[in-house]
GROMACS .gro file of C-alpha atoms in nm:
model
  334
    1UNK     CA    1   8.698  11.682   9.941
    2UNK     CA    2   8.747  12.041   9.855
    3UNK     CA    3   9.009  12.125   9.536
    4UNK     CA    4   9.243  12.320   9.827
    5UNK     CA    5   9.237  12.060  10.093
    6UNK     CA    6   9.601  11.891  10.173
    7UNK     CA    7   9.530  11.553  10.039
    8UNK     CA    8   9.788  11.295  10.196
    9UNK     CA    9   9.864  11.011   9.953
   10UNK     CA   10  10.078  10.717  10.195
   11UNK     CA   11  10.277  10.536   9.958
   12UNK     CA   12  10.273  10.774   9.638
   13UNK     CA   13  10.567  10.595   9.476
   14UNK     CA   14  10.412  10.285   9.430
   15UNK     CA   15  10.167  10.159   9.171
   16UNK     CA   16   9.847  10.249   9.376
   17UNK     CA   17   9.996  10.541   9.498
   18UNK     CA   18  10.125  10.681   9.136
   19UNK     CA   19   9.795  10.591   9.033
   20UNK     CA   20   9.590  10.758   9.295
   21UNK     CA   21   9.812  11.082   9.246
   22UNK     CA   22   9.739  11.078   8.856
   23UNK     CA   23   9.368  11.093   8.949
   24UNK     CA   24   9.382  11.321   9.204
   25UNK     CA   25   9.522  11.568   8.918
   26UNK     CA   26   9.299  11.485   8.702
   27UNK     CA   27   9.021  11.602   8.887
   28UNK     CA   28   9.205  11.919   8.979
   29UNK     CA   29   9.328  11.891   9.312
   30UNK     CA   30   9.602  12.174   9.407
   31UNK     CA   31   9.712  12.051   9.720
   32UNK     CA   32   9.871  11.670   9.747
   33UNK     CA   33  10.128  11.546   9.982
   34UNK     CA   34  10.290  11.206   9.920
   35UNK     CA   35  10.509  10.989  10.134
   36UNK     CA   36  10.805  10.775   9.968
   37UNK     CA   37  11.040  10.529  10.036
   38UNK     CA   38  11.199  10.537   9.708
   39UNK     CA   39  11.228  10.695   9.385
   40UNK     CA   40  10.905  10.832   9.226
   41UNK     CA   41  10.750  10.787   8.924
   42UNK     CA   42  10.721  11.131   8.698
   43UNK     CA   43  10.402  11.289   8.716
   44UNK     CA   44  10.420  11.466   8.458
   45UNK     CA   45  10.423  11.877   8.363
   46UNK     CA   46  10.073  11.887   8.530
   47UNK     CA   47  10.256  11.795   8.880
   48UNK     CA   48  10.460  12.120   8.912
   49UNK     CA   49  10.327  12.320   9.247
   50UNK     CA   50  10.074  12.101   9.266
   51UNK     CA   51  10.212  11.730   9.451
   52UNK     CA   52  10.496  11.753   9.773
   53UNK     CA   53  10.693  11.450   9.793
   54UNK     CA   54  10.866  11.380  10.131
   55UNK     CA   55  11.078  11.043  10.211
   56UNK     CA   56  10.938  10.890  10.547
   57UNK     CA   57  10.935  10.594  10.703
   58UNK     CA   58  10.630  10.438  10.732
   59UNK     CA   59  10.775  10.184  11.007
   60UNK     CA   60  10.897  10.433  11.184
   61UNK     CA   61  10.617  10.536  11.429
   62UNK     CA   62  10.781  10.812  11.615
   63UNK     CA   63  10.854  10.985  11.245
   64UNK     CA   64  10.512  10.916  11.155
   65UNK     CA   65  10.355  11.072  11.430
   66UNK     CA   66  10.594  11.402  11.385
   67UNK     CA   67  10.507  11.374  11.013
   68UNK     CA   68  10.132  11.408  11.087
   69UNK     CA   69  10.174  11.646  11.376
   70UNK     CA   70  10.366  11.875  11.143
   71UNK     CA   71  10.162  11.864  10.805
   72UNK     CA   72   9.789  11.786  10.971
   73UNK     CA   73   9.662  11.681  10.608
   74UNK     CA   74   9.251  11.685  10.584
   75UNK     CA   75   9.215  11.383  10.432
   76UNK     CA   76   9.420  11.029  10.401
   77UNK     CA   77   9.473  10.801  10.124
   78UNK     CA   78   9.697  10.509  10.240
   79UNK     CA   79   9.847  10.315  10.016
   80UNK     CA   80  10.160  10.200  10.115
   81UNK     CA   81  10.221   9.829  10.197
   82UNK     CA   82  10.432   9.549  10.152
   83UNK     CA   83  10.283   9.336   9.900
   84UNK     CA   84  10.397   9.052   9.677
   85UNK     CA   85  10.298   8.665   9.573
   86UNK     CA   86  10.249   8.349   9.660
   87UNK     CA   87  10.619   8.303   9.675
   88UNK     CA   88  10.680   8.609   9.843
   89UNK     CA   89  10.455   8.582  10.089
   90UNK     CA   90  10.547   8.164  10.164
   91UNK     CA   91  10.882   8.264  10.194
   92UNK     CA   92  10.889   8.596  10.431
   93UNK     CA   93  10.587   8.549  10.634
   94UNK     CA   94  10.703   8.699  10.912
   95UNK     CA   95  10.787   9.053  10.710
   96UNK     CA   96  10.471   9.059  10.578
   97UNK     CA   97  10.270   9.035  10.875
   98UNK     CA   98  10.537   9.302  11.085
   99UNK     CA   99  10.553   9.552  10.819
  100UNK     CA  100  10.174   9.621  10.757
  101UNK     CA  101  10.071   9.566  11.115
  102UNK     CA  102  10.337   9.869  11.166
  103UNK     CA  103  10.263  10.069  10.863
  104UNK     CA  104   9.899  10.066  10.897
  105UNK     CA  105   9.871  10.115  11.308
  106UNK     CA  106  10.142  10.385  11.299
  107UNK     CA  107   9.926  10.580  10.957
  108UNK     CA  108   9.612  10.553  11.142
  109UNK     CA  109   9.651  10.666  11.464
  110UNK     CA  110   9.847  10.937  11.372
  111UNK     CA  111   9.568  11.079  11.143
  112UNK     CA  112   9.333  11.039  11.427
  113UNK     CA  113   9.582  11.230  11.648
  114UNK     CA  114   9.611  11.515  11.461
  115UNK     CA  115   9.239  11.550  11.398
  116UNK     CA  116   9.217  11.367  11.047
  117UNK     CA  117   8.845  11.286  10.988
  118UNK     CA  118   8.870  11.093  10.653
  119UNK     CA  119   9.105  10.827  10.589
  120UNK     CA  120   9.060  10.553  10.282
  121UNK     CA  121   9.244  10.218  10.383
  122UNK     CA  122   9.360  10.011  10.081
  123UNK     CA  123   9.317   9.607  10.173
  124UNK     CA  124   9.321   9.334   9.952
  125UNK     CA  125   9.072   9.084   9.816
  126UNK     CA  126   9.268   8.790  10.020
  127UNK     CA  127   9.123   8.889  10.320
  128UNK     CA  128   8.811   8.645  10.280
  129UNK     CA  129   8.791   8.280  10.336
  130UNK     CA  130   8.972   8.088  10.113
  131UNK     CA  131   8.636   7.860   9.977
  132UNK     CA  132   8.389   8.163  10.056
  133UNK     CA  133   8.104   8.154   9.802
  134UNK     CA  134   8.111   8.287   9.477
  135UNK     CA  135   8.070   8.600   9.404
  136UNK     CA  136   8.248   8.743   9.764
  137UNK     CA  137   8.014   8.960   9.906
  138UNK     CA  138   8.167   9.233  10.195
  139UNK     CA  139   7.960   9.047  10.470
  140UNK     CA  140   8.198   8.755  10.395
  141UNK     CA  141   8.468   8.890  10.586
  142UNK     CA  142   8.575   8.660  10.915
  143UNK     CA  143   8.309   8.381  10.838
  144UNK     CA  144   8.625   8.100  10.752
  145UNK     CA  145   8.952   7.988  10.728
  146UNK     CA  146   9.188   8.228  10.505
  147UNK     CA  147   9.413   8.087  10.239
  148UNK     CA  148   9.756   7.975  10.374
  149UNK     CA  149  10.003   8.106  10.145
  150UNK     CA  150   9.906   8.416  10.272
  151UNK     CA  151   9.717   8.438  10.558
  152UNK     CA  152  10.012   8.692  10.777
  153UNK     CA  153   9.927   8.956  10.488
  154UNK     CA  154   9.585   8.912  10.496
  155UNK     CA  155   9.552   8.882  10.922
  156UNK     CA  156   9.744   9.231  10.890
  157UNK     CA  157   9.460   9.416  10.607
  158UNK     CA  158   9.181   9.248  10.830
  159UNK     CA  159   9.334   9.415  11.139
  160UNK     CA  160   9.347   9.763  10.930
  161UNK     CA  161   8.990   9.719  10.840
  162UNK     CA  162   8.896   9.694  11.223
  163UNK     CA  163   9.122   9.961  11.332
  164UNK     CA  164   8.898  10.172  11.103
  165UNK     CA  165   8.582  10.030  11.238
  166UNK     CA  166   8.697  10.070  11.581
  167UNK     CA  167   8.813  10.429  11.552
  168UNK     CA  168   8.487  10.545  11.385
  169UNK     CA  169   8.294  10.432  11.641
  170UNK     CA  170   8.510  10.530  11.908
  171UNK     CA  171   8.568  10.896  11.785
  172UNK     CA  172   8.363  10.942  11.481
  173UNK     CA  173   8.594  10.981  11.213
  174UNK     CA  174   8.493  10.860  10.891
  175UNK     CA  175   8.769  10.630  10.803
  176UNK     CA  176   8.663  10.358  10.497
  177UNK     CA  177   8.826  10.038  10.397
  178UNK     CA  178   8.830   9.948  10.023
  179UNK     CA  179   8.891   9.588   9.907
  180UNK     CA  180   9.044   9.590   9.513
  181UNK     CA  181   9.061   9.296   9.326
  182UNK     CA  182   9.361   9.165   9.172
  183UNK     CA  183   9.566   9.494   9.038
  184UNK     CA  184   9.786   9.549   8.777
  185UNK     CA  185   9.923   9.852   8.604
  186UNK     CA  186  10.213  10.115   8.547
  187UNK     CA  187  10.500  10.127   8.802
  188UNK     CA  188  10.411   9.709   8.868
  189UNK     CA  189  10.631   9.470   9.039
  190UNK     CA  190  10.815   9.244   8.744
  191UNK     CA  191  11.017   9.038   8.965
  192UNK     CA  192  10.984   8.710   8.942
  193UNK     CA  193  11.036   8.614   9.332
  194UNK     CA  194  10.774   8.907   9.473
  195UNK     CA  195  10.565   8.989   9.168
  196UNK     CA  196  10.152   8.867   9.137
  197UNK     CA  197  10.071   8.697   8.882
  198UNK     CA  198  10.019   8.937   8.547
  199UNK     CA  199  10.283   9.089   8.582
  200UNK     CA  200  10.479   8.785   8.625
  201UNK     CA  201  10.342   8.648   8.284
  202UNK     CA  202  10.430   8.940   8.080
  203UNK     CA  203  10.788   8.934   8.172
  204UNK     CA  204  10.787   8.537   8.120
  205UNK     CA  205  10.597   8.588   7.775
  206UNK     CA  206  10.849   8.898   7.681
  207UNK     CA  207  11.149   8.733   7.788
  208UNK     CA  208  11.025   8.419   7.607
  209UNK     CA  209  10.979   8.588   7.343
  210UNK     CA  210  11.283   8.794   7.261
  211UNK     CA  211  11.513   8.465   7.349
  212UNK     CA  212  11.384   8.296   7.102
  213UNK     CA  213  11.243   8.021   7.309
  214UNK     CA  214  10.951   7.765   7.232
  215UNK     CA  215  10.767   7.777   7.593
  216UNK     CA  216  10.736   7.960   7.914
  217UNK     CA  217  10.596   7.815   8.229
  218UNK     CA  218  10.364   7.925   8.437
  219UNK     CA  219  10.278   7.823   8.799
  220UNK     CA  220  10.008   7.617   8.900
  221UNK     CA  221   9.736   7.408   8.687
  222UNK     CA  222   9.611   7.703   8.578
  223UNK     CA  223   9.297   7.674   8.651
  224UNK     CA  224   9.234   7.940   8.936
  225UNK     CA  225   9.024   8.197   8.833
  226UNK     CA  226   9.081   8.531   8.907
  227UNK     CA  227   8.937   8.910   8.862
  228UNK     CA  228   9.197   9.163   8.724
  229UNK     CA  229   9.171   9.603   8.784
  230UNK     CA  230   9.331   9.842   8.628
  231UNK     CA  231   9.539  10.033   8.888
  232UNK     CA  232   9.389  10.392   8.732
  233UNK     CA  233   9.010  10.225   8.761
  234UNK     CA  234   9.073  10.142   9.110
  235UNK     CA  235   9.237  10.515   9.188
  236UNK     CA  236   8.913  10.657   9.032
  237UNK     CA  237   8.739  10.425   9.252
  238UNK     CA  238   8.879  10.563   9.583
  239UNK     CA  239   8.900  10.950   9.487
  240UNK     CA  240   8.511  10.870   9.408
  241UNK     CA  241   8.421  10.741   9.734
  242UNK     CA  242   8.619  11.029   9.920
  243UNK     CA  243   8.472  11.280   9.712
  244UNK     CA  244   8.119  11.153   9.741
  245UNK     CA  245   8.065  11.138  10.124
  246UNK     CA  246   7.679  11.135  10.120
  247UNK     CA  247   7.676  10.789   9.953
  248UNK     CA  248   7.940  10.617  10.218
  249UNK     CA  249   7.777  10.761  10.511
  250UNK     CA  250   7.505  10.460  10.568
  251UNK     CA  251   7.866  10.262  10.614
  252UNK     CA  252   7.958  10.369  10.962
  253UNK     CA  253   7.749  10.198  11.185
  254UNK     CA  254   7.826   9.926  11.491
  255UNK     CA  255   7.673   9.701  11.293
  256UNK     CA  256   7.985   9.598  10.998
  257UNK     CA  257   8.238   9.748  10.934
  258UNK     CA  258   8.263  10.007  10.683
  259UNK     CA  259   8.421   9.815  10.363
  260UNK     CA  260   8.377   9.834   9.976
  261UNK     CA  261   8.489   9.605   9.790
  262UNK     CA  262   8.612   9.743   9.413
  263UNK     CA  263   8.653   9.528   9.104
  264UNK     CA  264   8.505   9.474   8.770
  265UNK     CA  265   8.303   9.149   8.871
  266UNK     CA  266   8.416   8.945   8.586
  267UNK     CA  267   8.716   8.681   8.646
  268UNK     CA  268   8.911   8.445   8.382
  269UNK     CA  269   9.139   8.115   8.453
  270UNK     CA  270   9.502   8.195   8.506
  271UNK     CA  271   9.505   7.952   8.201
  272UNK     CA  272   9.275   8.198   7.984
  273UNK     CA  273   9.467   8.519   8.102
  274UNK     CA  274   9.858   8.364   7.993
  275UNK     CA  275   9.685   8.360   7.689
  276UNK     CA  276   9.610   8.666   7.659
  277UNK     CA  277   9.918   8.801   7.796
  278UNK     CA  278  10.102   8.535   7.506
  279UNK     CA  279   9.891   8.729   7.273
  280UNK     CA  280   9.962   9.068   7.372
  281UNK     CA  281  10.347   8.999   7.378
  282UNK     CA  282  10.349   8.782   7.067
  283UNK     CA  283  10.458   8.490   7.216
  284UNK     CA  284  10.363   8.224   6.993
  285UNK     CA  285  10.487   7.898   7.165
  286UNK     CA  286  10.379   7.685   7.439
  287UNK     CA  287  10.234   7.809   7.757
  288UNK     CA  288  10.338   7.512   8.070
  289UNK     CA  289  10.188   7.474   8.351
  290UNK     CA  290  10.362   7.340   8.667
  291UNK     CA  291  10.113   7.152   8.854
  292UNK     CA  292  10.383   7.084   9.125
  293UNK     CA  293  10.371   7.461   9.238
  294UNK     CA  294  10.089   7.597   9.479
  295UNK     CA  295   9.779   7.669   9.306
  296UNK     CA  296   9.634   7.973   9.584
  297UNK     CA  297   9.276   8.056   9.623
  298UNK     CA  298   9.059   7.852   9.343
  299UNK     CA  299   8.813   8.158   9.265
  300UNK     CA  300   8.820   8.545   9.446
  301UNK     CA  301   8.562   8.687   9.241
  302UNK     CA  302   8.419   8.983   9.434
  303UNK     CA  303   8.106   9.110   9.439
  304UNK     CA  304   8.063   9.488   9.361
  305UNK     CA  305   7.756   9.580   9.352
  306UNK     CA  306   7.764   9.799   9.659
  307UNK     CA  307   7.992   9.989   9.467
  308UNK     CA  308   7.814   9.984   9.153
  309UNK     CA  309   7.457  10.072   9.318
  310UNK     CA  310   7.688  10.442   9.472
  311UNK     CA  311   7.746  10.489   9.073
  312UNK     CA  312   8.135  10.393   9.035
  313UNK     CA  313   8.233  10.112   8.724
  314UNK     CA  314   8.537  10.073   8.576
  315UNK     CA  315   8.612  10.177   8.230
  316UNK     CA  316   8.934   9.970   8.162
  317UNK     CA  317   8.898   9.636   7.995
  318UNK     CA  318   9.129   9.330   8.088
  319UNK     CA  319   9.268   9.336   7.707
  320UNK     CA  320   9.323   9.698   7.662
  321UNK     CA  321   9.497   9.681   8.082
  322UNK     CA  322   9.725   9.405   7.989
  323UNK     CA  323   9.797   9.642   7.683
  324UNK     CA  324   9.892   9.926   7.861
  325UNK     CA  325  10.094   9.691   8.133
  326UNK     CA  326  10.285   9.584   7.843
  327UNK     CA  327  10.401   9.928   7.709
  328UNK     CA  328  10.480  10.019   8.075
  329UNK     CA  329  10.681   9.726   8.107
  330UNK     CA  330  10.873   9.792   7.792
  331UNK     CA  331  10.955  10.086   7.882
  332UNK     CA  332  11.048  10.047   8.199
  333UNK     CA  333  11.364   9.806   8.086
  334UNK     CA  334  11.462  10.143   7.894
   0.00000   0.00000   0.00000
């Protein structure tokens, strides 16, 4: 990517999206377009002249197809999803599975349309079997049965992945599917009924805290283990691979489909991490935890060292993230 290209960001309000556009200015890039649904986040002095934010509907395929015919961006970052948790996605199945299938099919074949060459889908690590082994390599993919509390979402991000398979070998684009791990970071989800799990424990620890109350529960044995990423470390992640095309190019091939998965490699128990969130907070009481409630995935530990071998680590560490989360969170409730 050249500093002057227009650089489309799908879904810049949310906390991929925020993050990826704080990284793209980082690294000096004068020319970034971002679709919203909603209010942005502020990004900052540095922004002025240099990011275009227009509201579209992603759903909307007609408007996304007049969108792209209109702005012809030269390369694609998309973001923008509807995501959420185990409770979110047991109890609207059905929106989860419509509005990505729709977001995602209307996003990339309108880049292909109006002659977009390089396009960087966002999935998620759920796509792999539910009792895949340990840690998940990227040939994993479609060799089991998904987990059930949310196999719509991940059936949707599997059928992004091949869209961008099928298109590169159809027309030759370069478009590149990126797994993350578990993310958390600034502009996060703290509802309780959609949120993932982190950011679900800091407001439970905060809340905890500040009522004055001797315990906060958590759901599940806690006992899963899970990997955590920085939403910044996995925006460096992606502007890396787009800006380093030489080392993705051995990816397009009829062989598998082009897919890098992005992490840190290291997981802890849900058990270990309300601990640290307790500790972060300053919750000093008693952490619960609700065996009755769903339990998800045991381990989704990825493997990363295809990403790793192209040069890319993170530089966030889960302690200093849940940190950061924290001030962010404060913050946000003004």
């Amino acid at each position: 990517m050249n500093k002057a290209d227009k650089i489309l960001v799908a879904g810049a309000a949310g906390m991929v999206g925020s993050a990826l556009v704080r990284a793209l200015l980082a690294q000096g890039f004068e020319n970034i377009l971002g679709t919203i649904h909603r209010k942005a986040r502020d990004f900052g002095p540095t922004a002025a002249g240099r990011v275009r934010l227009e509201p579209l509907d992603l759903m909307d395929q007609a408007s996304v197809r007049a969108f792209f015919e209109r702005e012809r961006p030269d390369h694609v970052f998309l973001a923008a999803a509807k995501v959420g948790g185990i409770h979110a996605n047991n109890t609207c199945p059905a929106d989860f599975i419509h509005a990505n299938l729709a977001i995602q099919t209307g996003v990339i074949h309108s880049a292909y349309q109006a002659g977009v060459q390089r396009l960087l889908f966002l999935g998620s690590s759920c796509i792999y079997p539910r009792d895949c082994p340990q840690p998940i390599r990227e040939s994993y993919l479609l060799t089991g049965p998904l987990e059930a509390t949310n196999r719509p979402y991940a059936v949707a991000k599997i059928a992004g992945i091949e869209m961008c398979w099928a298109y590169s070998r159809q027309y030759g684009t370069r478009y590149l599917a990126v797994m993350p791990t578990n993310l958390y970071g600034p502009g996060d989800n703290y509802d309780l009924q959609t949120s993932h799990v982190l950011p679900a424990l800091i407001r439970k620890a905060h809340e905890a805290k500040v009522r004055g109350e001797r315990s906060f529960t958590v759901w599940g044995t806690g006992t899963p283990r899970r990997e955590f990423l920085y939403s910044d470390d996995l925006a460096d992640a992606c502007v890396y691979l787009m800006s380093e095309a030489g080392k993705t190019e051995s990816l397009f091939n009829d062989q598998e489909p082009p897919l890098v998965n992005i992490g840190c490699g290291e997981d802890v128990t849900i058990a270990e991490l309300a601990g640290m969130v307790a500790e972060t907070v300053g919750f000093e009481g008693e952490i619960v935890f609700d065996a009755s409630k769903p339990d998800g995935t045991p381990q989704k530990l990825l493997d990363v060292s295809l990403i790793n071998d192209m040069g890319w680590r993170p530089s966030v560490a889960l302690q200093q993230g849940i940190w950061l989360a924290y001030g962010d969170f404060v913050e946000s409730l003004g």
